[in-house]
Amino acid sequence: MKNDMPNLKPVSPFYRDYVKRILDLAIAIPVLIVVAMPMVITAIAVKLDSKGPVLFKQERIGKDGRVFKMLKFRSMCVGAEKTGTGVYSRKGDIRVTRVGRFIRATSLDELPQLINVIRGDMSLIGPRPPLTYHPWSLEEYTEEQLHMFDVRPGLSGWAQINGRKDVEWYHRIELNVWYVRHVRFSLDAQIIFLTIFKVLKNEDNENIGETLKR
């Protein structure tokens, strides 16, 4: 078995189905209150830096294949997905705004997803929600791969602490499915700790190339 998929006991259903949601709310609500002022400052900076909305709303696939709109502070010029390298952004991408470079490096662009967590679209920890069309549409996932949608997607997850944006998509989904089958409090706590460590180091936070191999 690969080092990034260690042997653990099977999933804890009670934690996954009940405790996890309670913890999401218990953590996300006070954190949102604490970061409210930095979010206001970020919103003002985004608005002053470039034309367009403060928030970027993007359709993602969530629990049980349900599509929802994931929130981010806008870090790229309006219409960026339809120009340049599309869904991929690399170092020096001219579509990224000046403020966008900073909020991406510090992960401040992800803070609005706390609202997604409170709404119930997402969890603090879980598989990152994929786009509706990338790496492929929901209908193209195999029966095994579809298990990554058995839980709410997360702000961070097992794939993110094992490579983040540098993980090829087939392996990324393997990591997500492994997480779904082994979710427990100790695992989520480990992911939170390692996520903070990676964010502070700004590690694996840039695409080095396309991570989809057909």
Short mmCIF file of C-alpha atoms in Angstrom, two decimals:
data_model
loop_
_atom_site.label_atom_id
_atom_site.label_comp_id
_atom_site.label_asym_id
_atom_site.label_seq_id
_atom_site.Cartn_x
_atom_site.Cartn_y
_atom_site.Cartn_z
CA MET A 1 0.00 0.00 0.00
CA LYS A 2 1.25 3.50 -0.83
CA ASN A 3 2.69 5.66 1.95
CA ASP A 4 -0.07 8.25 1.46
CA MET A 5 -2.77 5.60 2.03
CA PRO A 6 -1.79 3.91 5.32
CA ASN A 7 -3.61 1.03 6.95
CA LEU A 8 -6.41 2.28 9.21
CA LYS A 9 -9.60 0.83 10.60
CA PRO A 10 -12.70 1.35 8.44
CA VAL A 11 -14.79 4.50 8.59
CA SER A 12 -16.50 5.57 11.82
CA PRO A 13 -20.17 6.04 10.67
CA PHE A 14 -21.31 7.86 13.82
CA TYR A 15 -18.53 10.42 13.53
CA ARG A 16 -18.99 10.79 9.77
CA ASP A 17 -22.78 11.16 9.82
CA TYR A 18 -23.37 13.15 13.02
CA VAL A 19 -20.34 14.38 14.98
CA LYS A 20 -18.54 15.77 11.94
CA ARG A 21 -21.38 18.15 11.05
CA ILE A 22 -21.66 19.39 14.66
CA LEU A 23 -17.92 20.06 14.74
CA ASP A 24 -18.10 21.86 11.39
CA LEU A 25 -20.62 24.33 12.77
CA ALA A 26 -18.92 24.62 16.16
CA ILE A 27 -15.64 25.59 14.48
CA ALA A 28 -16.76 27.41 11.31
CA ILE A 29 -19.12 29.91 12.98
CA PRO A 30 -16.61 31.31 15.53
CA VAL A 31 -13.79 31.27 12.96
CA LEU A 32 -15.98 33.24 10.53
CA ILE A 33 -16.59 35.82 13.26
CA VAL A 34 -12.85 36.06 14.00
CA VAL A 35 -11.87 36.48 10.34
CA ALA A 36 -14.76 38.82 9.47
CA MET A 37 -12.55 41.93 9.51
CA PRO A 38 -9.75 40.38 7.39
CA MET A 39 -12.45 39.28 4.97
CA VAL A 40 -13.85 42.81 4.75
CA ILE A 41 -10.35 44.18 4.10
CA THR A 42 -9.74 41.50 1.47
CA ALA A 43 -13.04 42.27 -0.22
CA ILE A 44 -12.20 45.97 -0.43
CA ALA A 45 -8.74 45.20 -1.83
CA VAL A 46 -10.18 42.87 -4.49
CA LYS A 47 -12.73 45.51 -5.53
CA LEU A 48 -10.19 48.31 -5.75
CA ASP A 49 -7.61 46.23 -7.59
CA SER A 50 -9.64 45.14 -10.63
CA LYS A 51 -13.05 45.35 -12.23
CA GLY A 52 -15.58 42.66 -11.40
CA PRO A 53 -17.35 41.10 -8.44
CA VAL A 54 -15.62 40.54 -5.10
CA LEU A 55 -16.70 36.91 -4.90
CA PHE A 56 -16.10 34.25 -7.50
CA LYS A 57 -18.92 31.71 -7.56
CA GLN A 58 -18.14 28.45 -9.30
CA GLU A 59 -20.26 25.33 -9.75
CA ARG A 60 -18.71 22.31 -8.06
CA ILE A 61 -19.86 18.74 -7.43
CA GLY A 62 -20.73 18.03 -3.81
CA LYS A 63 -22.15 15.26 -1.65
CA ASP A 64 -24.20 12.67 -3.56
CA GLY A 65 -23.31 14.42 -6.83
CA ARG A 66 -25.28 17.55 -5.98
CA VAL A 67 -24.01 20.68 -7.72
CA PHE A 68 -23.48 23.78 -5.56
CA LYS A 69 -21.79 27.16 -5.95
CA MET A 70 -18.46 27.29 -4.14
CA LEU A 71 -17.38 30.74 -2.98
CA LYS A 72 -13.95 32.33 -3.27
CA PHE A 73 -12.58 35.82 -3.29
CA ARG A 74 -11.93 36.60 -6.94
CA SER A 75 -8.20 36.35 -7.66
CA MET A 76 -8.27 36.45 -11.46
CA CYS A 77 -9.63 38.79 -14.10
CA VAL A 78 -13.27 38.31 -15.09
CA GLY A 79 -13.70 35.53 -17.67
CA ALA A 80 -10.33 33.93 -16.88
CA GLU A 81 -11.68 30.37 -17.24
CA LYS A 82 -12.37 31.02 -20.92
CA THR A 83 -8.92 32.38 -21.73
CA GLY A 84 -5.30 31.27 -21.45
CA THR A 85 -4.81 27.85 -19.87
CA GLY A 86 -8.43 27.53 -18.77
CA VAL A 87 -8.81 25.79 -15.41
CA TYR A 88 -5.05 25.72 -14.82
CA SER A 89 -3.17 28.70 -13.42
CA ARG A 90 0.60 28.62 -13.28
CA LYS A 91 3.32 30.81 -11.81
CA GLY A 92 3.30 34.15 -13.56
CA ASP A 93 -0.19 33.68 -15.03
CA ILE A 94 -1.15 37.13 -16.30
CA ARG A 95 -4.83 36.45 -15.56
CA VAL A 96 -4.11 36.57 -11.81
CA THR A 97 -4.52 40.07 -10.36
CA ARG A 98 -2.01 41.78 -8.06
CA VAL A 99 -4.22 41.24 -5.02
CA GLY A 100 -5.02 37.79 -6.36
CA ARG A 101 -1.39 36.70 -6.15
CA PHE A 102 -1.28 37.65 -2.48
CA ILE A 103 -4.58 36.10 -1.42
CA ARG A 104 -3.72 32.89 -3.27
CA ALA A 105 -0.31 32.65 -1.61
CA THR A 106 -1.89 33.14 1.81
CA SER A 107 -5.07 31.11 0.99
CA LEU A 108 -7.19 34.11 1.96
CA ASP A 109 -9.16 33.54 -1.23
CA GLU A 110 -10.61 30.38 0.34
CA LEU A 111 -12.12 32.08 3.42
CA PRO A 112 -15.63 32.58 1.92
CA GLN A 113 -15.96 28.80 1.86
CA LEU A 114 -16.63 29.01 5.58
CA ILE A 115 -20.07 30.21 4.43
CA ASN A 116 -20.37 27.05 2.31
CA VAL A 117 -19.54 25.02 5.42
CA ILE A 118 -22.21 26.74 7.51
CA ARG A 119 -24.76 26.30 4.71
CA GLY A 120 -24.02 22.57 4.63
CA ASP A 121 -22.55 22.53 1.12
CA MET A 122 -19.11 21.67 2.46
CA SER A 123 -17.24 20.38 5.48
CA LEU A 124 -14.01 21.69 6.99
CA ILE A 125 -12.30 18.46 5.96
CA GLY A 126 -13.19 16.25 3.00
CA PRO A 127 -12.36 15.73 -0.66
CA ARG A 128 -11.94 19.02 -2.51
CA PRO A 129 -15.01 19.44 -4.75
CA PRO A 130 -14.21 19.08 -8.46
CA LEU A 131 -15.61 21.22 -11.24
CA THR A 132 -18.69 19.91 -13.04
CA TYR A 133 -16.61 19.40 -16.19
CA HIS A 134 -13.07 18.84 -14.92
CA PRO A 135 -11.36 16.43 -14.63
CA TRP A 136 -14.47 14.98 -16.26
CA SER A 137 -18.25 15.11 -15.89
CA LEU A 138 -20.03 13.18 -13.13
CA GLU A 139 -21.27 10.56 -15.61
CA GLU A 140 -17.66 9.64 -16.46
CA TYR A 141 -16.61 8.73 -12.91
CA THR A 142 -16.28 5.00 -12.29
CA GLU A 143 -18.38 3.31 -9.61
CA GLU A 144 -15.32 3.26 -7.38
CA GLN A 145 -14.49 6.92 -7.98
CA LEU A 146 -18.05 8.01 -7.19
CA HIS A 147 -17.48 7.10 -3.54
CA MET A 148 -15.59 10.38 -3.11
CA PHE A 149 -19.03 12.02 -3.20
CA ASP A 150 -20.33 9.97 -0.25
CA VAL A 151 -19.35 12.80 2.12
CA ARG A 152 -19.44 16.58 1.98
CA PRO A 153 -16.45 18.09 0.15
CA GLY A 154 -13.97 19.98 2.28
CA LEU A 155 -11.87 23.13 2.53
CA SER A 156 -8.93 20.76 2.76
CA GLY A 157 -8.52 17.02 2.52
CA TRP A 158 -6.21 14.02 2.41
CA ALA A 159 -5.14 14.71 -1.18
CA GLN A 160 -4.26 18.32 -0.28
CA ILE A 161 -1.79 17.33 2.42
CA ASN A 162 -0.30 14.70 0.12
CA GLY A 163 0.62 16.96 -2.75
CA ARG A 164 -2.17 19.55 -3.04
CA LYS A 165 -2.06 20.91 -6.62
CA ASP A 166 0.80 18.63 -7.67
CA VAL A 167 -1.20 15.38 -7.55
CA GLU A 168 -2.33 13.66 -10.76
CA TRP A 169 -6.13 13.44 -10.85
CA TYR A 170 -6.49 9.65 -10.89
CA HIS A 171 -4.36 9.38 -7.78
CA ARG A 172 -6.08 12.41 -6.24
CA ILE A 173 -9.41 10.59 -6.50
CA GLU A 174 -7.85 7.43 -5.02
CA LEU A 175 -6.77 9.51 -2.03
CA ASN A 176 -10.26 11.00 -1.73
CA VAL A 177 -11.93 7.59 -1.79
CA TRP A 178 -9.45 6.29 0.78
CA TYR A 179 -10.35 9.22 3.04
CA VAL A 180 -14.09 8.55 2.69
CA ARG A 181 -13.55 4.95 3.78
CA HIS A 182 -11.43 5.84 6.80
CA VAL A 183 -12.82 9.18 8.04
CA ARG A 184 -12.51 9.66 11.80
CA PHE A 185 -11.77 12.47 14.24
CA SER A 186 -8.05 11.68 14.57
CA LEU A 187 -7.63 11.71 10.78
CA ASP A 188 -9.46 15.04 10.41
CA ALA A 189 -7.34 16.54 13.20
CA GLN A 190 -4.19 15.38 11.43
CA ILE A 191 -5.35 16.93 8.15
CA ILE A 192 -6.16 20.27 9.84
CA PHE A 193 -2.73 20.43 11.47
CA LEU A 194 -0.85 19.55 8.27
CA THR A 195 -3.01 21.94 6.21
CA ILE A 196 -2.07 24.86 8.47
CA PHE A 197 1.58 23.84 8.16
CA LYS A 198 1.41 23.74 4.35
CA VAL A 199 -0.46 27.05 4.12
CA LEU A 200 2.14 28.77 6.30
CA LYS A 201 4.90 27.35 4.08
CA ASN A 202 2.88 28.08 0.91
CA GLU A 203 3.75 24.54 -0.13
CA ASP A 204 2.39 22.81 -3.29
CA ASN A 205 0.24 25.86 -4.01
CA GLU A 206 1.01 26.28 -7.70
CA ASN A 207 0.22 24.10 -10.67
CA ILE A 208 3.43 22.92 -12.32
CA GLY A 209 1.56 21.48 -15.26
CA GLU A 210 -1.62 19.68 -16.21
CA THR A 211 -2.36 16.94 -13.70
CA LEU A 212 -4.79 15.00 -15.84
CA LYS A 213 -3.48 12.02 -17.78
CA ARG A 214 -5.89 10.28 -20.11
#
